XYZ file of C-alpha atoms in Angstrom:
776
model
C -0.075 0.013 -0.146
C 3.150 2.490 0.810
C 4.994 1.851 -2.494
C 1.009 2.417 -4.521
C 0.437 5.933 -2.447
C 3.786 6.759 -3.291
C 3.231 5.985 -7.171
C -0.352 8.348 -6.736
C 1.280 10.590 -5.373
C 4.167 10.825 -8.159
C 1.488 10.826 -11.239
C -0.411 13.888 -9.101
C 3.013 16.093 -9.841
C 4.883 15.005 -12.850
C 1.555 14.944 -15.205
C 0.011 18.033 -14.829
C 3.845 19.554 -15.324
C 4.634 17.275 -18.169
C 1.284 18.837 -19.461
C 1.895 22.301 -18.961
C 5.471 21.652 -20.517
C 3.891 20.191 -23.460
C 1.236 23.200 -24.562
C 4.222 25.554 -24.275
C 6.473 24.107 -27.096
C 6.526 25.463 -30.476
C 7.010 22.432 -33.283
C 9.910 23.377 -35.622
C 8.880 22.438 -38.877
C 11.320 20.461 -41.515
C 11.231 21.695 -45.257
C 12.099 17.978 -47.774
C 13.521 18.383 -50.746
C 10.836 17.050 -52.597
C 8.275 18.971 -50.781
C 7.087 16.617 -49.554
C 6.403 14.988 -45.392
C 9.516 12.614 -45.370
C 12.951 12.705 -47.676
C 15.586 14.801 -47.661
C 15.710 17.560 -45.641
C 16.752 20.658 -47.091
C 19.832 22.323 -45.323
C 21.148 18.705 -46.233
C 24.667 18.310 -48.114
C 23.725 16.705 -51.710
C 26.097 17.822 -53.739
C 30.214 18.719 -53.312
C 31.949 19.575 -56.071
C 35.472 20.109 -57.008
C 36.832 22.279 -59.179
C 38.367 23.126 -61.808
C 35.617 20.743 -63.071
C 36.330 21.093 -67.151
C 40.018 21.352 -67.187
C 41.101 18.635 -64.970
C 44.773 18.853 -62.864
C 47.430 18.680 -64.632
C 51.061 17.891 -62.832
C 54.800 17.135 -64.207
C 56.199 13.781 -62.239
C 56.576 13.917 -58.700
C 55.032 17.318 -58.413
C 52.732 18.436 -55.572
C 49.601 20.360 -55.957
C 46.380 21.594 -54.898
C 42.824 21.375 -56.047
C 40.076 24.649 -54.977
C 38.687 24.285 -51.986
C 35.153 21.534 -51.873
C 32.082 24.030 -51.988
C 28.510 21.831 -50.554
C 25.677 22.748 -51.309
C 21.908 21.431 -50.858
C 19.379 20.181 -52.841
C 18.363 23.942 -53.405
C 21.845 24.853 -54.990
C 22.265 26.929 -51.212
C 25.705 26.349 -49.540
C 25.966 23.993 -46.206
C 28.880 24.209 -44.187
C 30.817 20.880 -43.529
C 33.156 20.913 -41.040
C 35.047 17.693 -42.696
C 35.758 16.734 -46.402
C 37.777 13.462 -46.649
C 39.294 13.086 -50.094
C 40.020 9.869 -51.610
C 42.087 8.387 -55.287
C 41.385 5.611 -57.730
C 45.021 5.393 -57.983
C 48.147 6.513 -55.062
C 50.167 5.297 -57.921
C 49.396 7.368 -60.512
C 47.976 10.780 -58.215
C 47.527 10.047 -54.853
C 45.617 12.940 -52.259
C 46.205 13.853 -48.451
C 42.779 13.100 -47.388
C 42.181 15.623 -44.990
C 43.654 18.770 -47.140
C 42.803 17.632 -50.660
C 46.433 18.625 -51.451
C 47.648 16.435 -54.307
C 50.694 14.295 -55.522
C 52.009 12.799 -58.862
C 53.181 10.217 -57.068
C 52.593 8.612 -53.882
C 52.773 10.809 -50.378
C 54.790 9.323 -47.695
C 53.407 7.850 -45.044
C 54.320 6.500 -41.791
C 57.650 7.394 -42.511
C 58.890 7.431 -39.019
C 62.632 9.941 -37.382
C 59.554 12.712 -37.124
C 58.992 13.072 -40.921
C 55.210 14.266 -40.722
C 53.020 12.094 -43.294
C 52.255 13.875 -46.872
C 55.007 16.023 -46.870
C 57.551 14.252 -49.620
C 55.852 13.372 -53.167
C 57.546 10.343 -53.956
C 57.399 10.402 -58.113
C 56.817 6.749 -60.090
C 57.392 8.022 -63.290
C 54.144 6.521 -63.897
C 51.464 8.595 -67.095
C 47.692 8.100 -66.211
C 44.683 9.615 -65.328
C 43.778 9.441 -61.456
C 40.472 10.799 -60.148
C 39.776 12.840 -56.891
C 36.743 12.117 -55.301
C 35.718 14.417 -52.013
C 33.367 13.318 -49.186
C 31.080 14.446 -46.403
C 28.197 13.700 -44.353
C 26.865 10.880 -46.774
C 27.942 12.903 -50.049
C 30.633 12.149 -52.859
C 31.914 14.292 -55.555
C 32.723 14.299 -58.994
C 35.269 12.410 -60.000
C 38.387 15.315 -60.402
C 40.672 14.350 -62.960
C 43.995 14.222 -62.098
C 46.821 14.411 -65.317
C 50.458 13.179 -64.762
C 52.938 13.044 -67.246
C 56.676 13.715 -67.790
C 57.177 17.452 -67.486
C 56.436 19.763 -70.107
C 59.411 21.651 -72.075
C 57.141 23.379 -74.810
C 53.179 23.960 -75.787
C 52.982 24.501 -79.216
C 50.222 26.267 -80.742
C 48.698 24.596 -83.940
C 46.177 23.686 -86.595
C 44.118 20.726 -84.777
C 45.891 16.887 -85.786
C 44.312 15.008 -88.239
C 46.137 11.776 -88.130
C 46.193 10.651 -83.882
C 48.958 7.846 -84.987
C 51.410 10.433 -86.251
C 50.717 13.608 -85.508
C 49.196 13.890 -82.038
C 47.617 17.193 -81.095
C 45.566 18.169 -77.566
C 42.474 17.319 -79.924
C 43.131 13.626 -79.894
C 44.113 13.464 -76.449
C 40.785 11.795 -74.325
C 40.394 14.606 -71.980
C 39.116 16.995 -75.208
C 36.527 14.335 -75.805
C 35.123 15.261 -71.457
C 33.005 18.014 -73.180
C 31.498 16.151 -75.699
C 28.440 14.005 -76.378
C 30.979 11.384 -78.592
C 33.179 8.944 -76.959
C 36.876 7.857 -77.736
C 38.321 5.357 -78.373
C 41.755 4.838 -77.375
C 44.478 3.658 -78.820
C 46.541 1.433 -76.367
C 49.776 2.535 -78.239
C 50.135 6.257 -77.542
C 46.872 6.659 -75.263
C 45.533 9.240 -77.985
C 41.545 8.316 -79.142
C 42.093 6.742 -82.725
C 39.916 9.310 -84.117
C 40.903 13.301 -83.537
C 37.648 15.298 -81.917
C 35.748 17.103 -84.570
C 36.301 21.128 -84.565
C 33.954 22.535 -86.935
C 36.315 25.456 -87.753
C 40.149 24.721 -86.859
C 42.516 28.234 -85.848
C 45.582 27.735 -88.196
C 48.591 29.307 -87.030
C 50.407 30.708 -89.740
C 47.063 33.069 -90.586
C 44.413 35.488 -89.283
C 40.692 35.348 -88.545
C 38.413 37.860 -89.264
C 36.748 39.837 -86.831
C 33.684 37.649 -84.995
C 34.777 34.714 -86.361
C 35.602 31.591 -84.497
C 38.096 28.462 -84.849
C 39.048 25.522 -82.533
C 42.757 25.728 -80.551
C 44.524 23.113 -80.292
C 47.985 22.442 -78.969
C 51.209 19.534 -79.467
C 53.104 19.507 -75.868
C 56.233 18.094 -76.061
C 58.411 16.673 -72.718
C 62.394 17.210 -72.294
C 63.076 13.997 -74.387
C 61.167 15.995 -77.416
C 58.327 12.803 -77.329
C 55.017 14.536 -78.055
C 52.809 13.597 -74.759
C 49.914 15.950 -75.757
C 47.361 13.039 -75.386
C 48.579 12.415 -71.061
C 48.399 16.528 -70.341
C 44.576 16.750 -70.056
C 42.393 19.406 -70.825
C 44.534 22.832 -72.200
C 43.447 25.811 -70.726
C 44.021 28.714 -72.953
C 44.635 32.780 -72.490
C 45.518 35.455 -74.437
C 47.829 38.404 -73.102
C 45.433 40.837 -74.745
C 42.407 39.610 -74.371
C 40.721 42.649 -76.474
C 41.878 40.484 -79.681
C 40.660 37.019 -78.951
C 38.315 35.466 -76.206
C 39.104 32.197 -75.243
C 36.261 29.409 -73.722
C 36.209 26.823 -71.974
C 36.674 24.119 -74.848
C 39.821 26.652 -77.068
C 37.404 27.910 -79.033
C 38.605 31.329 -80.000
C 36.647 34.213 -80.905
C 38.014 37.199 -83.041
C 37.694 40.376 -81.865
C 40.233 43.282 -82.683
C 42.445 43.022 -84.853
C 46.004 42.640 -83.933
C 48.037 39.232 -82.495
C 48.952 38.662 -79.435
C 50.679 35.809 -77.126
C 48.587 32.459 -76.212
C 49.388 30.956 -73.355
C 48.365 27.717 -72.478
C 47.886 26.953 -68.283
C 48.453 23.206 -67.012
C 48.053 23.895 -63.687
C 51.549 23.535 -62.339
C 52.777 23.101 -66.479
C 52.108 26.372 -67.867
C 54.034 27.338 -70.954
C 53.749 29.958 -73.592
C 52.135 28.769 -76.401
C 51.966 30.252 -79.764
C 50.045 33.850 -80.735
C 47.107 34.319 -82.260
C 46.063 36.977 -84.982
C 43.311 38.681 -85.954
C 42.792 40.462 -89.820
C 44.314 43.938 -89.937
C 43.041 46.064 -92.294
C 43.504 45.845 -95.324
C 41.788 49.574 -96.404
C 40.041 52.009 -95.148
C 37.786 54.573 -97.000
C 37.226 58.159 -95.383
C 34.898 59.629 -96.675
C 31.835 63.090 -95.845
C 28.383 60.982 -95.271
C 26.340 62.785 -97.094
C 28.666 62.730 -100.595
C 30.347 59.717 -100.413
C 33.052 62.239 -101.719
C 36.691 63.308 -100.814
C 36.186 66.379 -100.615
C 34.210 69.474 -98.920
C 34.142 72.428 -97.838
C 33.058 73.423 -94.549
C 32.715 76.740 -92.919
C 34.673 77.637 -89.624
C 33.315 76.191 -86.403
C 30.680 74.289 -88.696
C 31.517 70.335 -87.835
C 31.421 67.872 -90.447
C 30.970 64.485 -89.443
C 33.354 61.764 -91.621
C 32.798 58.546 -92.113
C 35.011 56.142 -92.073
C 34.428 52.260 -93.249
C 37.134 49.903 -92.587
C 37.526 45.897 -94.126
C 39.892 43.378 -93.858
C 41.157 40.821 -96.431
C 38.431 39.084 -95.920
C 35.682 41.655 -96.821
C 34.515 41.234 -93.180
C 33.779 45.425 -92.288
C 35.602 46.122 -88.710
C 33.707 47.792 -86.378
C 34.848 48.935 -82.501
C 38.154 50.756 -84.098
C 40.144 53.109 -82.007
C 41.054 55.197 -85.311
C 43.542 58.436 -85.057
C 42.734 61.094 -87.326
C 45.052 63.246 -87.974
C 45.416 66.680 -90.247
C 48.548 68.133 -91.943
C 47.170 71.824 -90.599
C 46.121 70.961 -87.496
C 46.216 74.709 -86.537
C 43.453 75.930 -88.992
C 41.804 71.985 -89.149
C 41.770 70.032 -86.408
C 41.805 66.108 -87.346
C 39.121 64.366 -86.135
C 36.165 61.695 -86.956
C 34.340 64.913 -86.799
C 35.966 67.932 -88.339
C 35.202 72.081 -87.377
C 37.632 74.437 -89.133
C 38.816 76.692 -86.737
C 39.985 79.127 -88.774
C 40.013 79.852 -92.646
C 42.178 77.394 -94.552
C 42.665 73.590 -96.140
C 44.381 70.611 -94.876
C 44.839 67.012 -95.899
C 42.644 64.752 -93.208
C 43.656 60.984 -92.598
C 42.637 58.008 -90.680
C 45.120 55.588 -88.983
C 45.000 52.262 -87.322
C 48.166 52.830 -85.274
C 49.571 50.728 -83.129
C 49.412 50.308 -79.999
C 45.591 51.540 -79.713
C 44.822 49.747 -83.080
C 46.026 46.479 -84.575
C 49.199 45.912 -82.368
C 51.527 42.867 -81.799
C 54.068 41.593 -79.516
C 57.442 43.492 -80.747
C 58.536 40.032 -82.358
C 55.528 39.367 -84.384
C 55.464 42.826 -86.044
C 54.994 42.632 -89.701
C 53.194 38.974 -89.576
C 50.301 39.043 -90.921
C 50.065 42.825 -91.325
C 49.597 43.213 -87.218
C 51.956 45.314 -85.597
C 51.626 47.894 -88.764
C 50.063 51.101 -88.885
C 47.218 50.863 -91.934
C 46.400 54.466 -93.183
C 43.018 55.582 -95.565
C 42.791 57.156 -98.378
C 43.195 61.206 -97.971
C 40.114 63.730 -97.818
C 40.692 67.180 -98.507
C 39.158 69.827 -96.292
C 38.694 73.776 -97.210
C 37.598 76.310 -95.292
C 36.880 79.388 -96.882
C 37.227 82.507 -95.800
C 39.900 85.488 -95.003
C 41.775 85.095 -91.277
C 44.119 87.558 -89.962
C 47.417 86.322 -88.520
C 50.222 87.399 -85.108
C 53.622 87.375 -86.784
C 56.968 86.303 -84.552
C 59.619 87.493 -86.388
C 63.463 87.103 -85.017
C 67.205 86.367 -86.294
C 70.087 84.349 -85.594
C 71.864 87.644 -85.523
C 70.473 89.404 -82.311
C 68.864 89.141 -79.104
C 65.356 90.229 -79.761
C 61.801 89.030 -81.052
C 59.240 91.029 -82.457
C 56.027 90.512 -82.357
C 53.119 91.911 -85.506
C 49.073 91.942 -84.567
C 47.775 92.032 -88.199
C 44.201 92.173 -86.326
C 45.280 95.252 -84.985
C 48.086 96.450 -87.296
C 50.593 96.883 -84.832
C 54.122 95.991 -84.919
C 55.341 95.221 -81.312
C 58.379 96.755 -79.630
C 61.416 94.406 -79.576
C 61.373 91.996 -76.436
C 64.383 91.074 -75.472
C 65.532 87.767 -75.103
C 68.330 85.746 -72.673
C 70.390 84.891 -75.575
C 70.611 84.836 -79.154
C 68.500 82.047 -80.849
C 69.677 79.800 -83.550
C 66.251 78.089 -84.233
C 62.624 78.841 -83.604
C 59.692 76.588 -84.482
C 55.798 77.304 -82.721
C 53.774 74.899 -81.601
C 50.843 73.912 -83.244
C 48.443 75.456 -80.461
C 50.213 78.921 -80.996
C 50.456 78.853 -77.306
C 54.201 78.376 -77.334
C 57.719 79.466 -79.119
C 60.858 77.147 -78.844
C 64.047 79.035 -79.373
C 67.618 77.299 -78.907
C 70.376 78.801 -78.566
C 74.123 78.397 -77.528
C 73.601 78.210 -74.001
C 69.785 77.066 -73.247
C 65.927 76.508 -74.641
C 64.046 79.015 -74.181
C 60.099 78.937 -74.503
C 58.740 82.390 -75.125
C 54.599 82.364 -73.947
C 53.160 83.636 -77.305
C 49.600 84.272 -75.892
C 51.347 86.821 -73.198
C 54.306 87.844 -75.708
C 56.852 87.059 -72.900
C 59.552 84.463 -71.951
C 58.028 81.970 -69.966
C 60.521 79.084 -69.422
C 64.398 78.796 -69.735
C 66.278 75.274 -69.588
C 70.084 75.824 -69.476
C 70.198 71.470 -69.459
C 69.781 71.348 -72.945
C 71.338 73.195 -75.744
C 71.458 73.660 -79.333
C 68.924 74.489 -82.147
C 65.506 73.535 -82.673
C 64.755 71.199 -85.741
C 60.892 70.453 -84.942
C 57.926 70.188 -82.640
C 55.518 67.446 -83.102
C 51.816 67.993 -84.270
C 50.174 67.564 -80.581
C 53.019 69.488 -78.663
C 54.126 66.521 -76.345
C 57.990 66.817 -77.912
C 60.435 68.375 -79.557
C 64.113 67.583 -81.259
C 66.746 69.672 -80.146
C 70.449 68.977 -81.220
C 73.489 69.975 -79.192
C 76.340 69.535 -81.822
C 78.916 70.470 -78.956
C 77.678 66.979 -76.950
C 76.713 65.650 -79.983
C 73.383 64.524 -78.590
C 70.227 64.631 -80.085
C 67.108 65.315 -77.798
C 63.895 64.235 -77.175
C 62.629 66.999 -75.507
C 58.800 66.939 -73.769
C 57.991 70.907 -72.953
C 56.490 69.392 -69.536
C 58.878 67.000 -68.534
C 62.416 67.687 -69.708
C 64.705 64.806 -71.666
C 62.655 62.260 -72.753
C 65.181 60.581 -74.347
C 68.206 61.609 -76.533
C 70.928 59.758 -78.701
C 74.210 60.247 -80.245
C 74.970 62.136 -83.600
C 74.296 65.697 -84.671
C 70.987 66.487 -86.759
C 70.390 68.772 -89.609
C 66.391 68.625 -89.802
C 63.680 66.898 -88.540
C 59.860 66.460 -89.548
C 57.337 64.181 -87.073
C 54.207 62.563 -88.710
C 51.140 64.426 -88.270
C 49.780 61.956 -85.238
C 53.382 62.838 -82.989
C 54.168 58.825 -82.873
C 57.346 58.940 -85.156
C 59.942 61.781 -86.081
C 62.332 61.648 -89.087
C 65.486 62.793 -88.036
C 68.387 63.770 -90.756
C 72.325 63.909 -89.066
C 75.854 65.142 -90.630
C 76.563 61.238 -91.352
C 75.576 58.322 -93.379
C 72.651 57.775 -91.378
C 68.732 58.943 -90.720
C 67.440 58.144 -87.347
C 63.754 57.318 -86.806
C 62.574 57.129 -83.436
C 58.636 55.690 -83.081
C 56.802 55.659 -79.991
C 56.210 51.545 -80.602
C 59.708 50.764 -81.575
C 61.920 53.337 -80.336
C 64.764 54.668 -81.609
C 65.986 53.041 -85.659
C 69.071 53.867 -87.354
C 69.003 53.774 -90.721
C 72.327 53.346 -92.812
C 72.390 55.588 -95.514
C 74.924 55.875 -98.737
C 75.377 59.546 -97.874
C 74.207 61.969 -95.398
C 70.964 62.886 -96.240
C 69.818 67.082 -96.009
C 66.314 67.536 -95.511
C 63.259 65.018 -94.445
C 59.930 65.744 -95.761
C 57.132 63.145 -94.601
C 54.675 61.825 -97.208
C 51.248 62.461 -97.024
C 49.608 60.707 -95.960
C 52.380 59.571 -93.531
C 53.329 56.039 -95.334
C 57.476 57.048 -95.510
C 59.518 60.439 -95.854
C 61.883 61.330 -98.899
C 65.125 61.945 -97.691
C 67.239 65.501 -100.112
C 71.095 64.425 -101.153
C 72.887 64.274 -103.835
C 70.453 61.518 -105.196
C 67.110 62.003 -103.399
C 65.701 59.194 -101.691
C 62.774 57.856 -99.969
C 61.857 55.339 -96.540
C 58.687 53.355 -96.168
C 57.365 53.345 -92.964
C 55.975 49.033 -93.948
C 58.952 46.792 -92.189
C 60.878 44.371 -94.914
C 58.974 41.614 -92.840
C 60.775 38.301 -92.544
C 58.896 35.161 -91.455
C 61.067 31.978 -89.675
C 59.600 28.679 -88.225
C 61.580 28.073 -84.495
C 59.870 25.318 -83.027
C 56.705 24.762 -84.721
C 56.403 29.266 -83.749
C 56.405 31.323 -86.268
C 59.013 34.120 -85.708
C 59.544 37.209 -87.423
C 62.238 39.988 -88.491
C 62.105 43.165 -89.571
C 64.165 45.683 -91.698
C 62.680 49.194 -90.337
C 62.239 51.971 -92.465
C 62.980 50.262 -95.915
C 64.384 51.908 -98.861
C 61.419 52.419 -100.416
C 63.123 52.046 -104.418
C 63.061 56.223 -105.368
C 65.755 57.702 -107.018
C 65.943 61.055 -108.508
C 67.813 64.486 -108.397
C 69.737 66.552 -106.129
C 68.224 68.198 -103.849
C 69.521 70.561 -100.716
C 65.372 71.083 -99.139
C 62.334 68.805 -99.769
C 58.501 69.513 -99.112
C 55.153 67.551 -99.144
C 52.378 68.931 -100.614
C 49.393 68.090 -98.480
C 46.946 66.815 -101.805
C 49.639 63.440 -101.646
C 50.770 64.338 -104.902
C 53.959 65.739 -105.432
C 57.398 66.424 -103.258
C 58.826 69.171 -104.812
C 63.011 69.850 -104.052
C 65.654 72.775 -104.634
C 69.314 72.803 -105.297
C 71.511 75.729 -104.933
C 74.440 73.723 -106.708
C 72.214 73.707 -109.688
C 69.940 76.530 -109.046
C 66.708 74.180 -109.816
C 63.764 72.802 -108.569
C 62.044 69.184 -109.251
C 59.084 67.822 -108.890
C 58.789 64.567 -108.280
C 55.310 63.712 -108.958
C 53.234 60.714 -106.629
C 50.683 60.246 -109.346
C 48.739 57.565 -108.560
C 49.609 58.265 -105.157
C 51.719 56.279 -101.994
C 50.307 53.183 -101.055
C 47.353 52.839 -98.723
C 46.014 50.061 -96.662
C 48.160 47.202 -94.701
C 52.258 47.061 -95.221
C 53.436 44.373 -97.748
C 55.725 42.188 -96.007
C 58.113 43.070 -98.122
C 58.148 46.829 -97.719
C 56.145 49.627 -99.542
C 57.895 50.904 -102.731
C 56.757 54.313 -104.067
C 55.779 54.744 -107.954
C 57.796 58.268 -108.161
C 57.603 60.084 -111.734
C 60.835 62.892 -111.746
C 60.442 66.040 -113.811
C 63.142 67.444 -115.314
C 65.178 70.377 -113.180
C 63.286 74.015 -113.106
C 66.350 76.728 -113.229
C 65.416 79.102 -110.955
C 65.945 82.513 -113.311
C 67.762 84.892 -111.914
C 68.789 83.488 -108.601
C 72.111 82.955 -107.371
C 71.858 81.226 -104.269
C 74.549 80.361 -102.001
C 71.955 77.631 -99.978
C 68.389 77.268 -100.456
C 66.983 77.814 -96.809
C 63.317 76.608 -97.531
C 60.045 75.645 -99.918
C 56.651 76.469 -98.626
C 53.732 74.660 -100.257
C 50.218 76.602 -99.079
C 48.267 73.841 -98.027
C 46.176 73.898 -100.839
C 48.629 72.842 -102.453
C 48.300 75.219 -105.514
C 51.863 77.450 -104.854
C 54.828 76.299 -103.460
C 57.876 79.751 -102.270
C 61.203 78.545 -101.935
C 63.064 81.053 -99.991
C 67.747 81.039 -100.395
C 70.821 82.679 -99.274
C 72.860 84.351 -102.086
C 71.105 87.001 -104.289
C 68.910 87.965 -107.101
C 66.333 90.097 -105.311
C 62.961 87.445 -106.471
C 60.864 85.239 -104.990
C 60.779 81.946 -107.383
C 57.703 80.645 -107.147
C 56.108 77.060 -108.319
C 52.622 75.777 -109.759
C 52.001 71.898 -109.290
C 49.203 71.819 -111.528
C 51.138 73.177 -114.311
C 54.700 72.455 -113.644
C 55.768 75.805 -114.443
C 58.105 78.389 -112.229
C 57.773 82.186 -112.153
C 59.647 85.180 -110.174
C 57.566 87.866 -107.988
C 60.269 90.708 -107.786
C 61.212 91.985 -104.557
C 60.819 95.588 -104.079
C 61.692 98.596 -101.991
C 59.474 100.080 -99.356
C 57.650 102.786 -99.898
C 57.607 105.803 -99.337
C 61.321 105.763 -100.168
C 63.297 107.458 -97.606
C 67.155 108.366 -97.605
C 67.696 105.283 -95.474
C 65.720 103.115 -98.304
C 67.567 99.977 -99.532
C 66.194 97.138 -101.552
C 65.892 93.575 -100.557
C 68.542 90.996 -102.107
C 67.225 87.939 -100.941
C 64.188 86.101 -99.349
C 65.949 84.238 -96.340
C 63.272 82.997 -94.634
C 59.249 82.559 -94.938
C 55.975 81.467 -93.771
C 52.729 81.495 -95.025
C 48.913 82.243 -93.520
C 47.310 79.407 -92.740
C 44.131 80.960 -95.060
C 47.190 80.835 -97.625
C 46.230 84.558 -98.433
C 49.777 85.657 -97.561
C 53.270 84.454 -97.289
C 55.684 86.307 -95.126
C 59.062 86.699 -96.118
C 62.543 87.964 -94.176
C 64.535 89.256 -96.222
C 68.558 90.452 -96.466
C 69.174 94.078 -97.997
C 66.369 96.218 -96.441
C 66.247 93.743 -92.864
C 62.552 93.315 -93.951
C 59.512 91.463 -93.536
C 58.214 91.500 -97.326
C 53.642 90.691 -97.325
C 53.365 88.416 -100.636
C 50.063 88.485 -102.161
C 48.597 84.912 -102.646
C 46.142 86.447 -105.316
C 47.863 89.489 -106.742
C 51.351 87.401 -106.430
C 53.151 90.360 -106.033
C 55.269 91.937 -103.620
C 53.276 94.820 -101.433
C 56.016 97.721 -100.905
C 53.640 99.824 -98.748
C 53.259 97.142 -96.067
C 56.328 96.183 -95.643
C 57.622 95.511 -91.868
C 60.602 97.414 -90.415
C 61.000 94.933 -87.629
C 64.754 96.826 -86.713
C 66.127 93.899 -84.646
C 69.108 95.051 -83.195
C 71.985 93.204 -84.442
C 75.293 91.648 -81.893
C 77.421 92.922 -84.439
C 75.586 96.746 -84.484
C 72.824 97.783 -86.746
C 69.954 95.657 -87.874
C 69.920 91.610 -88.256
C 67.897 90.323 -91.142
C 65.098 88.826 -89.773
C 65.603 84.995 -90.793
C 63.155 83.226 -87.956
C 59.788 83.542 -88.987
C 57.040 82.278 -87.247
C 52.954 82.876 -87.189
C 49.721 81.400 -85.644
C 46.175 82.534 -87.306
C 43.771 84.693 -85.529
C 40.228 85.869 -86.004
C 39.760 88.430 -88.003
C 38.491 92.155 -87.110
C 37.530 92.127 -90.872
């Protein structure tokens, strides 16, 4: 009874309490993957992924490797945290794995080595080729089998055409790994471990050709070990990467899609056995057609400050229209009409506009592949002639190599400025294309004169000598120091950019500012390119002047024989270890032999190279019809078709030196300046092939000090082509030649009165101008 009573009391206390607890609890709802009431719950590991799933891992004998961390997910692909993965291999004699960390060994890990050596720290090579599969397990789930390809040490990978015979020429498309993403299966040839039949490819990329933009090609490679044996079928699934991804994209199956023109290095990734594989080429342009959209023509008249869009159609050798290219638009007179895809003349005048596919921004190439398939070389369009009608005024700057002063003349107000004293006597003077800066060389320093404020802005005593040229974009100038025998490329904002030994005589930049040609006192032409750096070109005799062609596809050189150099290199292609390599002769002879010239100039219409020599007081016209070569570079080097006219006498001229040939921007006239005697200004009309003289007149009204001009020693043409300003000896004046009447204007003669270093007044042999808005 006592036991029964105790049990009753116990029940009376426990049952109500249990009921109370049960009534307050909340039931946890379990969600199952199938949406029902039973099965695998959401949040439980169902899938484990090892990567890279497509490529697997490729290891040389005895190497240690790793795989990406295993990723566990549930049935809804949500990540699941796993306390520990356990890794297994299907064949530890080929590829072993640390079961705790997943670290790989291309051979067998040490186990129970003793002597304090930890397990899984030494990889013992078995030199056994083959494929083992790694599997990760956790919480009852297993991963995808990750292939590990073990093979002899890879020493080279050569990109090439897919194999068509796996028994005699194995390539990666013969590998069983190539079939891993294919719906078809591979039958392995036990003799070499390759598939009997290569994986079919719809379009194969052949390394000795190029692909048009937007087309695809299957990449394949041949892999070799240190003994030269082809082990392409043992290394697994290669992944490819382009050094310049803008040229080509490559998917996980090795299918390459050509993007922008150019060539790039392709590397093949074999995990711990990466290697350079070769080159890929997207076909370069073969033509750039530059036209005016409304008319479709190549000549247009545009009023100043009115925009005129241009249309550039670019095609490659297969006729594919190329899009998305970065073209440079350059102008022969950027001060007046800047080069751009939309032309907006700033002042009246004329210009030739060309579009250039210029490496490295367009059609780039590794240095040792320049010229291969035309990649790495510039492609130039036809020229488009733009004329801006009207008249503009001029700001003229007058100086002399025999005076320490510069005189500004503003024809907007017709005010002759007061001579401004310079620190040193200038020996040269050039003006930037934007008209803001005048650079003057001297025996002591470089002087920069601000043309907007008419004041000296900077002095740099670290460089001295003559200023020969300024780049169209005002990023660099060429100076030559005959005392130090150094030639400088000098940045106005940063000092010396580069230098080279020698003494220069003349220099001229290409309109895109990326190349400058420099003649020297020796048998050398120096060329500096932003792409290839300095190039020294051997000549048979010194060149006395240089003129860049229009369009800029080369340069003509004055000398005892007038010659030319093309911008297209002579390209020689050789194959080494299956990889094509090019060697180039830069700026080769362009096949021109013409009469002697001291100075040269190119007309903007691209039809004439004009030269003059003091030895015979003659002018030559080298006709370039039907024009210079444009489009891509010929691997054999461009040759210019030139028809030299008979030398024409400069009547009434006895020249000791030709100081310049100045051509109007509309290519209609050319003026010849010289030292010596004659009292006339010769001018040449290219359209008729005739020479005539303009008599130089004494200033009127005459004064007791009035003297006659002797020779036009320097000249500059106004941007609107209406006036030719010439500095003369004898009267030490500046004459204004009217373009329309072709006469001297004695009532407009300017007497700058430059104080000479030896007393009296100096002859104005340094002239530059910049256009200004006309008030009339």
